[in-house]
């Protein structure tokens, strides 16, 4: 019998075929907390998720396996009902962010909001979706790391957008749920909101 630990451990990697696409009910599921410290299986899956993001941003590997360059990946996007996600990107100051977070929770956020002027995309969405996705400009996250240590992390700008996009996945929310239905470029009223760039 195959399990996901076998499926994603060392001898094989996550490819686009492993990524669940919109329409699959797991993307509309409020995922379940994992045990802390994370179980060996959760750690192995997290390692595979982070490796996917790194592979997807490596030109040669991405071409070989036809990977879309990903900055974040949530466990339910590979079919796992677990509250954990991986992130790998450069923040607005050019500092590398590499995180595997377990049971993350947004504990505070700014009033001010931001959005990507070119809309968001998603590794689970194979079509272009137009419109603005309002996000908090700054957030504070509580989460646990792979050693079971509690973390409190602050994010702003692009990093805050990525974290909110992944937090949404863990709660069954897709980025386009936030786009105004009448006018996709309409921004929320009575809120300070500006384009990320
Ligand atoms: C992404 N990548 O990984 F601004 F160097 C997107 C995809 C869907 C287009 C692959 C992305 O935004 N890359 C990017 C953006 C930059 C600069 C740069 C690379 N995701 C992750 C995802 O679907 N996770 O569930 C979508 C992003 C949209 C906003 C945040 C996450
Ligand atoms: Zn996504």
PDB file of C-alpha atoms and ligand atoms in Angstrom:
ATOM      1  CA  UNK A   1       0.000   0.000   0.000  1.00  0.00           C
ATOM      2  CA  UNK A   2       1.332   3.423  -0.912  1.00  0.00           C
ATOM      3  CA  UNK A   3       1.236   6.256   1.544  1.00  0.00           C
ATOM      4  CA  UNK A   4       2.242   9.890   1.104  1.00  0.00           C
ATOM      5  CA  UNK A   5       5.392   9.453   3.167  1.00  0.00           C
ATOM      6  CA  UNK A   6       6.613   6.901   0.630  1.00  0.00           C
ATOM      7  CA  UNK A   7       5.214   8.915  -2.237  1.00  0.00           C
ATOM      8  CA  UNK A   8       7.171  12.088  -1.430  1.00  0.00           C
ATOM      9  CA  UNK A   9      10.291  10.822   0.344  1.00  0.00           C
ATOM     10  CA  UNK A  10      13.828  11.210  -1.031  1.00  0.00           C
ATOM     11  CA  UNK A  11      13.491   8.874  -4.042  1.00  0.00           C
ATOM     12  CA  UNK A  12      10.705  10.943  -5.608  1.00  0.00           C
ATOM     13  CA  UNK A  13       9.811  14.596  -5.777  1.00  0.00           C
ATOM     14  CA  UNK A  14       6.569  16.556  -5.904  1.00  0.00           C
ATOM     15  CA  UNK A  15       5.678  17.558  -9.453  1.00  0.00           C
ATOM     16  CA  UNK A  16       2.681  19.433 -10.895  1.00  0.00           C
ATOM     17  CA  UNK A  17       0.849  16.072 -11.177  1.00  0.00           C
ATOM     18  CA  UNK A  18       0.806  15.872  -7.373  1.00  0.00           C
ATOM     19  CA  UNK A  19      -0.771  19.315  -7.002  1.00  0.00           C
ATOM     20  CA  UNK A  20      -4.509  19.283  -6.447  1.00  0.00           C
ATOM     21  CA  UNK A  21      -6.454  21.590  -8.772  1.00  0.00           C
ATOM     22  CA  UNK A  22      -9.512  23.762  -8.126  1.00  0.00           C
ATOM     23  CA  UNK A  23     -12.687  21.715  -7.926  1.00  0.00           C
ATOM     24  CA  UNK A  24     -11.137  19.193  -5.550  1.00  0.00           C
ATOM     25  CA  UNK A  25     -12.982  19.416  -2.198  1.00  0.00           C
ATOM     26  CA  UNK A  26      -9.698  19.302  -0.221  1.00  0.00           C
ATOM     27  CA  UNK A  27      -9.137  22.914  -1.344  1.00  0.00           C
ATOM     28  CA  UNK A  28     -12.426  23.844   0.381  1.00  0.00           C
ATOM     29  CA  UNK A  29     -11.578  22.006   3.583  1.00  0.00           C
ATOM     30  CA  UNK A  30     -10.622  23.648   6.886  1.00  0.00           C
ATOM     31  CA  UNK A  31      -7.531  21.554   7.513  1.00  0.00           C
ATOM     32  CA  UNK A  32      -6.760  19.748  10.749  1.00  0.00           C
ATOM     33  CA  UNK A  33      -4.039  20.757  13.214  1.00  0.00           C
ATOM     34  CA  UNK A  34      -0.954  18.545  13.306  1.00  0.00           C
ATOM     35  CA  UNK A  35       0.649  17.262  16.489  1.00  0.00           C
ATOM     36  CA  UNK A  36       3.446  19.357  18.027  1.00  0.00           C
ATOM     37  CA  UNK A  37       6.262  18.507  17.735  1.00  0.00           C
ATOM     38  CA  UNK A  38       5.411  17.404  14.191  1.00  0.00           C
ATOM     39  CA  UNK A  39       5.425  13.649  13.532  1.00  0.00           C
ATOM     40  CA  UNK A  40       8.202  12.233  11.307  1.00  0.00           C
ATOM     41  CA  UNK A  41       5.688  11.817   8.475  1.00  0.00           C
ATOM     42  CA  UNK A  42       4.662  15.501   8.693  1.00  0.00           C
ATOM     43  CA  UNK A  43       8.341  16.516   8.652  1.00  0.00           C
ATOM     44  CA  UNK A  44       9.037  14.369   5.582  1.00  0.00           C
ATOM     45  CA  UNK A  45       6.040  15.882   3.769  1.00  0.00           C
ATOM     46  CA  UNK A  46       7.163  19.391   4.731  1.00  0.00           C
ATOM     47  CA  UNK A  47      10.661  18.638   3.399  1.00  0.00           C
ATOM     48  CA  UNK A  48       9.122  17.471   0.121  1.00  0.00           C
ATOM     49  CA  UNK A  49       6.999  20.656  -0.095  1.00  0.00           C
ATOM     50  CA  UNK A  50      10.031  22.894   0.483  1.00  0.00           C
ATOM     51  CA  UNK A  51      12.057  20.904  -2.039  1.00  0.00           C
ATOM     52  CA  UNK A  52       9.258  21.383  -4.576  1.00  0.00           C
ATOM     53  CA  UNK A  53       9.464  25.174  -4.125  1.00  0.00           C
ATOM     54  CA  UNK A  54      13.256  25.129  -4.484  1.00  0.00           C
ATOM     55  CA  UNK A  55      13.127  22.848  -7.532  1.00  0.00           C
ATOM     56  CA  UNK A  56      10.433  25.023  -9.079  1.00  0.00           C
ATOM     57  CA  UNK A  57      12.683  28.085  -8.806  1.00  0.00           C
ATOM     58  CA  UNK A  58      15.723  26.282 -10.163  1.00  0.00           C
ATOM     59  CA  UNK A  59      15.691  26.975 -13.899  1.00  0.00           C
ATOM     60  CA  UNK A  60      17.123  23.629 -14.957  1.00  0.00           C
ATOM     61  CA  UNK A  61      15.027  21.485 -12.602  1.00  0.00           C
ATOM     62  CA  UNK A  62      11.877  23.454 -13.358  1.00  0.00           C
ATOM     63  CA  UNK A  63      12.350  22.921 -17.091  1.00  0.00           C
ATOM     64  CA  UNK A  64      13.089  19.218 -16.683  1.00  0.00           C
ATOM     65  CA  UNK A  65       9.924  18.573 -14.629  1.00  0.00           C
ATOM     66  CA  UNK A  66       7.762  21.380 -16.076  1.00  0.00           C
ATOM     67  CA  UNK A  67       7.276  23.078 -12.699  1.00  0.00           C
ATOM     68  CA  UNK A  68       5.666  26.498 -12.195  1.00  0.00           C
ATOM     69  CA  UNK A  69       7.900  28.752 -10.080  1.00  0.00           C
ATOM     70  CA  UNK A  70       6.200  28.577  -6.690  1.00  0.00           C
ATOM     71  CA  UNK A  71       6.709  30.765  -3.629  1.00  0.00           C
ATOM     72  CA  UNK A  72       4.349  28.956  -1.263  1.00  0.00           C
ATOM     73  CA  UNK A  73       2.635  25.579  -0.976  1.00  0.00           C
ATOM     74  CA  UNK A  74       0.034  24.383   1.506  1.00  0.00           C
ATOM     75  CA  UNK A  75      -0.386  20.755   2.547  1.00  0.00           C
ATOM     76  CA  UNK A  76      -3.926  20.488   1.192  1.00  0.00           C
ATOM     77  CA  UNK A  77      -2.578  21.461  -2.237  1.00  0.00           C
ATOM     78  CA  UNK A  78      -0.888  18.044  -2.271  1.00  0.00           C
ATOM     79  CA  UNK A  79      -3.986  16.357  -0.885  1.00  0.00           C
ATOM     80  CA  UNK A  80      -3.086  16.360   2.810  1.00  0.00           C
ATOM     81  CA  UNK A  81      -5.655  17.484   5.378  1.00  0.00           C
ATOM     82  CA  UNK A  82      -3.056  19.155   7.609  1.00  0.00           C
ATOM     83  CA  UNK A  83      -2.478  22.698   8.880  1.00  0.00           C
ATOM     84  CA  UNK A  84       0.992  23.275   7.508  1.00  0.00           C
ATOM     85  CA  UNK A  85       2.609  25.150   4.647  1.00  0.00           C
ATOM     86  CA  UNK A  86       6.004  25.860   3.132  1.00  0.00           C
ATOM     87  CA  UNK A  87       7.243  29.194   1.789  1.00  0.00           C
ATOM     88  CA  UNK A  88      10.382  30.074  -0.158  1.00  0.00           C
ATOM     89  CA  UNK A  89      11.030  33.483  -1.727  1.00  0.00           C
ATOM     90  CA  UNK A  90      12.858  36.804  -1.365  1.00  0.00           C
ATOM     91  CA  UNK A  91      11.038  39.465   0.638  1.00  0.00           C
ATOM     92  CA  UNK A  92      10.718  43.128  -0.419  1.00  0.00           C
ATOM     93  CA  UNK A  93      14.189  43.872   1.008  1.00  0.00           C
ATOM     94  CA  UNK A  94      15.743  40.971  -0.904  1.00  0.00           C
ATOM     95  CA  UNK A  95      16.131  38.807   2.186  1.00  0.00           C
ATOM     96  CA  UNK A  96      15.518  35.083   1.686  1.00  0.00           C
ATOM     97  CA  UNK A  97      12.481  33.601   3.432  1.00  0.00           C
ATOM     98  CA  UNK A  98      12.463  29.822   3.864  1.00  0.00           C
ATOM     99  CA  UNK A  99       9.810  28.534   6.223  1.00  0.00           C
ATOM    100  CA  UNK A 100       7.985  25.354   7.088  1.00  0.00           C
ATOM    101  CA  UNK A 101       5.186  26.320   9.461  1.00  0.00           C
ATOM    102  CA  UNK A 102       2.951  24.012  11.491  1.00  0.00           C
ATOM    103  CA  UNK A 103      -0.448  25.101  12.873  1.00  0.00           C
ATOM    104  CA  UNK A 104       0.099  28.748  11.830  1.00  0.00           C
ATOM    105  CA  UNK A 105      -2.341  31.413  13.024  1.00  0.00           C
ATOM    106  CA  UNK A 106      -2.629  35.111  12.231  1.00  0.00           C
ATOM    107  CA  UNK A 107      -2.572  36.804  15.638  1.00  0.00           C
ATOM    108  CA  UNK A 108      -2.669  40.444  14.490  1.00  0.00           C
ATOM    109  CA  UNK A 109      -2.707  42.554  11.363  1.00  0.00           C
ATOM    110  CA  UNK A 110      -2.482  46.152  10.185  1.00  0.00           C
ATOM    111  CA  UNK A 111      -5.582  48.125   9.243  1.00  0.00           C
ATOM    112  CA  UNK A 112      -3.883  49.144   6.010  1.00  0.00           C
ATOM    113  CA  UNK A 113      -4.079  46.809   3.059  1.00  0.00           C
ATOM    114  CA  UNK A 114      -2.153  46.075  -0.118  1.00  0.00           C
ATOM    115  CA  UNK A 115      -2.588  44.051  -3.288  1.00  0.00           C
ATOM    116  CA  UNK A 116      -0.581  42.754  -6.214  1.00  0.00           C
ATOM    117  CA  UNK A 117      -1.420  44.980  -9.215  1.00  0.00           C
ATOM    118  CA  UNK A 118      -1.194  41.953 -11.531  1.00  0.00           C
ATOM    119  CA  UNK A 119      -3.607  39.920  -9.398  1.00  0.00           C
ATOM    120  CA  UNK A 120      -2.590  36.665  -7.727  1.00  0.00           C
ATOM    121  CA  UNK A 121      -2.277  33.258  -9.223  1.00  0.00           C
ATOM    122  CA  UNK A 122      -2.235  29.851  -7.609  1.00  0.00           C
ATOM    123  CA  UNK A 123      -0.422  26.587  -8.237  1.00  0.00           C
ATOM    124  CA  UNK A 124      -3.856  24.943  -7.963  1.00  0.00           C
ATOM    125  CA  UNK A 125      -5.484  27.234 -10.545  1.00  0.00           C
ATOM    126  CA  UNK A 126      -4.699  26.645 -14.243  1.00  0.00           C
ATOM    127  CA  UNK A 127      -6.253  29.834 -15.608  1.00  0.00           C
ATOM    128  CA  UNK A 128      -5.625  33.555 -15.397  1.00  0.00           C
ATOM    129  CA  UNK A 129      -7.956  35.308 -12.971  1.00  0.00           C
ATOM    130  CA  UNK A 130      -8.225  39.095 -13.241  1.00  0.00           C
ATOM    131  CA  UNK A 131      -8.777  41.463 -10.376  1.00  0.00           C
ATOM    132  CA  UNK A 132      -7.406  42.789  -7.117  1.00  0.00           C
ATOM    133  CA  UNK A 133      -7.030  40.597  -4.037  1.00  0.00           C
ATOM    134  CA  UNK A 134      -6.956  42.892  -0.976  1.00  0.00           C
ATOM    135  CA  UNK A 135      -4.538  41.683   1.718  1.00  0.00           C
ATOM    136  CA  UNK A 136      -3.391  43.150   5.023  1.00  0.00           C
ATOM    137  CA  UNK A 137      -0.166  45.054   4.530  1.00  0.00           C
ATOM    138  CA  UNK A 138       1.373  43.662   7.729  1.00  0.00           C
ATOM    139  CA  UNK A 139       0.580  40.558   9.728  1.00  0.00           C
ATOM    140  CA  UNK A 140       1.914  38.736  12.743  1.00  0.00           C
ATOM    141  CA  UNK A 141       1.847  34.946  12.704  1.00  0.00           C
ATOM    142  CA  UNK A 142       2.145  32.454  15.500  1.00  0.00           C
ATOM    143  CA  UNK A 143       3.265  28.995  14.403  1.00  0.00           C
ATOM    144  CA  UNK A 144       5.459  26.070  15.384  1.00  0.00           C
ATOM    145  CA  UNK A 145       8.650  25.025  13.652  1.00  0.00           C
ATOM    146  CA  UNK A 146       9.878  21.510  12.826  1.00  0.00           C
ATOM    147  CA  UNK A 147      11.477  21.176  16.295  1.00  0.00           C
ATOM    148  CA  UNK A 148       8.181  22.019  17.988  1.00  0.00           C
ATOM    149  CA  UNK A 149       9.374  25.493  19.001  1.00  0.00           C
ATOM    150  CA  UNK A 150       6.751  28.255  19.062  1.00  0.00           C
ATOM    151  CA  UNK A 151       7.443  31.127  16.664  1.00  0.00           C
ATOM    152  CA  UNK A 152       6.062  34.646  16.406  1.00  0.00           C
ATOM    153  CA  UNK A 153       6.847  36.136  13.020  1.00  0.00           C
ATOM    154  CA  UNK A 154       6.137  39.514  11.404  1.00  0.00           C
ATOM    155  CA  UNK A 155       5.626  39.978   7.685  1.00  0.00           C
ATOM    156  CA  UNK A 156       4.983  42.921   5.436  1.00  0.00           C
ATOM    157  CA  UNK A 157       4.404  43.527   1.741  1.00  0.00           C
ATOM    158  CA  UNK A 158       4.913  40.552  -0.544  1.00  0.00           C
ATOM    159  CA  UNK A 159       5.773  38.242   2.365  1.00  0.00           C
ATOM    160  CA  UNK A 160       2.507  39.176   4.101  1.00  0.00           C
ATOM    161  CA  UNK A 161       0.605  38.467   0.866  1.00  0.00           C
ATOM    162  CA  UNK A 162       2.176  35.006   0.517  1.00  0.00           C
ATOM    163  CA  UNK A 163       1.430  34.135   4.158  1.00  0.00           C
ATOM    164  CA  UNK A 164      -2.215  35.231   3.854  1.00  0.00           C
ATOM    165  CA  UNK A 165      -2.603  33.289   0.584  1.00  0.00           C
ATOM    166  CA  UNK A 166      -1.307  30.107   2.280  1.00  0.00           C
ATOM    167  CA  UNK A 167      -3.294  30.705   5.498  1.00  0.00           C
ATOM    168  CA  UNK A 168      -6.399  30.992   3.306  1.00  0.00           C
ATOM    169  CA  UNK A 169      -5.676  27.577   1.740  1.00  0.00           C
ATOM    170  CA  UNK A 170      -5.568  26.000   5.203  1.00  0.00           C
ATOM    171  CA  UNK A 171      -9.044  27.476   5.776  1.00  0.00           C
ATOM    172  CA  UNK A 172     -10.476  26.355   2.424  1.00  0.00           C
ATOM    173  CA  UNK A 173     -10.368  29.831   0.881  1.00  0.00           C
ATOM    174  CA  UNK A 174      -9.169  30.597  -2.670  1.00  0.00           C
ATOM    175  CA  UNK A 175      -7.575  33.935  -3.632  1.00  0.00           C
ATOM    176  CA  UNK A 176     -10.424  34.802  -6.024  1.00  0.00           C
ATOM    177  CA  UNK A 177     -12.956  34.601  -3.182  1.00  0.00           C
ATOM    178  CA  UNK A 178     -11.595  38.039  -2.207  1.00  0.00           C
ATOM    179  CA  UNK A 179     -12.125  39.634  -5.641  1.00  0.00           C
ATOM    180  CA  UNK A 180     -15.123  41.979  -5.917  1.00  0.00           C
ATOM    181  CA  UNK A 181     -17.874  40.192  -7.866  1.00  0.00           C
ATOM    182  CA  UNK A 182     -19.317  43.275  -9.688  1.00  0.00           C
ATOM    183  CA  UNK A 183     -15.998  44.902 -10.545  1.00  0.00           C
ATOM    184  CA  UNK A 184     -12.853  42.795 -10.087  1.00  0.00           C
ATOM    185  CA  UNK A 185     -10.754  45.983  -9.854  1.00  0.00           C
ATOM    186  CA  UNK A 186     -12.891  47.589  -7.134  1.00  0.00           C
ATOM    187  CA  UNK A 187     -11.037  48.030  -3.860  1.00  0.00           C
ATOM    188  CA  UNK A 188     -12.627  47.906  -0.409  1.00  0.00           C
ATOM    189  CA  UNK A 189     -14.080  51.231   0.746  1.00  0.00           C
ATOM    190  CA  UNK A 190     -12.996  53.134   3.867  1.00  0.00           C
ATOM    191  CA  UNK A 191      -9.687  51.282   4.064  1.00  0.00           C
ATOM    192  CA  UNK A 192      -6.175  52.526   3.430  1.00  0.00           C
ATOM    193  CA  UNK A 193      -5.040  50.346   0.534  1.00  0.00           C
ATOM    194  CA  UNK A 194      -2.229  50.749  -1.985  1.00  0.00           C
ATOM    195  CA  UNK A 195      -0.660  48.650  -4.711  1.00  0.00           C
ATOM    196  CA  UNK A 196       2.400  46.658  -3.620  1.00  0.00           C
ATOM    197  CA  UNK A 197       4.407  48.225  -6.469  1.00  0.00           C
TER     198      UNK A 197
HETATM  199  C1  LIG B   1       2.805  31.041  -6.514  1.00  0.00           C
HETATM  200  N1  LIG B   1       4.141  32.422  -7.877  1.00  0.00           N
HETATM  201  O1  LIG B   1       3.728  30.295  -6.299  1.00  0.00           O
HETATM  202  F1  LIG B   1       6.141  38.589  -7.194  1.00  0.00           F
HETATM  203  F2  LIG B   1       9.933  36.044  -8.017  1.00  0.00           F
HETATM  204  C2  LIG B   1       2.807  31.912  -7.734  1.00  0.00           C
HETATM  205  C3  LIG B   1       2.384  31.163  -9.027  1.00  0.00           C
HETATM  206  C4  LIG B   1       0.984  30.614  -8.836  1.00  0.00           C
HETATM  207  C5  LIG B   1       2.368  32.163 -10.162  1.00  0.00           C
HETATM  208  C6  LIG B   1       3.328  30.038  -9.355  1.00  0.00           C
HETATM  209  C7  LIG B   1       4.491  33.695  -7.702  1.00  0.00           C
HETATM  210  O2  LIG B   1       3.709  34.560  -7.377  1.00  0.00           O
HETATM  211  N2  LIG B   1       5.821  33.908  -7.936  1.00  0.00           N
HETATM  212  C8  LIG B   1       6.511  35.076  -7.814  1.00  0.00           C
HETATM  213  C9  LIG B   1       5.911  36.281  -7.548  1.00  0.00           C
HETATM  214  C10 LIG B   1       6.706  37.425  -7.457  1.00  0.00           C
HETATM  215  C11 LIG B   1       8.050  37.348  -7.620  1.00  0.00           C
HETATM  216  C12 LIG B   1       8.606  36.121  -7.883  1.00  0.00           C
HETATM  217  C13 LIG B   1       7.871  34.987  -7.971  1.00  0.00           C
HETATM  218  N3  LIG B   1       1.767  31.093  -5.645  1.00  0.00           N
HETATM  219  C14 LIG B   1       1.786  30.152  -4.547  1.00  0.00           C
HETATM  220  C15 LIG B   1       0.533  29.390  -4.342  1.00  0.00           C
HETATM  221  O3  LIG B   1      -0.335  29.182  -5.164  1.00  0.00           O
HETATM  222  N4  LIG B   1       0.424  28.925  -3.138  1.00  0.00           N
HETATM  223  O4  LIG B   1      -0.658  28.293  -2.704  1.00  0.00           O
HETATM  224  C16 LIG B   1       0.722  32.093  -5.685  1.00  0.00           C
HETATM  225  C17 LIG B   1       1.194  33.396  -5.011  1.00  0.00           C
HETATM  226  C18 LIG B   1       0.220  34.529  -5.318  1.00  0.00           C
HETATM  227  C19 LIG B   1       0.385  35.503  -4.214  1.00  0.00           C
HETATM  228  C20 LIG B   1       1.030  34.799  -3.096  1.00  0.00           C
HETATM  229  C21 LIG B   1       1.237  33.371  -3.522  1.00  0.00           C
HETATM  230 ZN1  LIG B   2      -2.385  28.978  -3.844  1.00  0.00          ZN
END
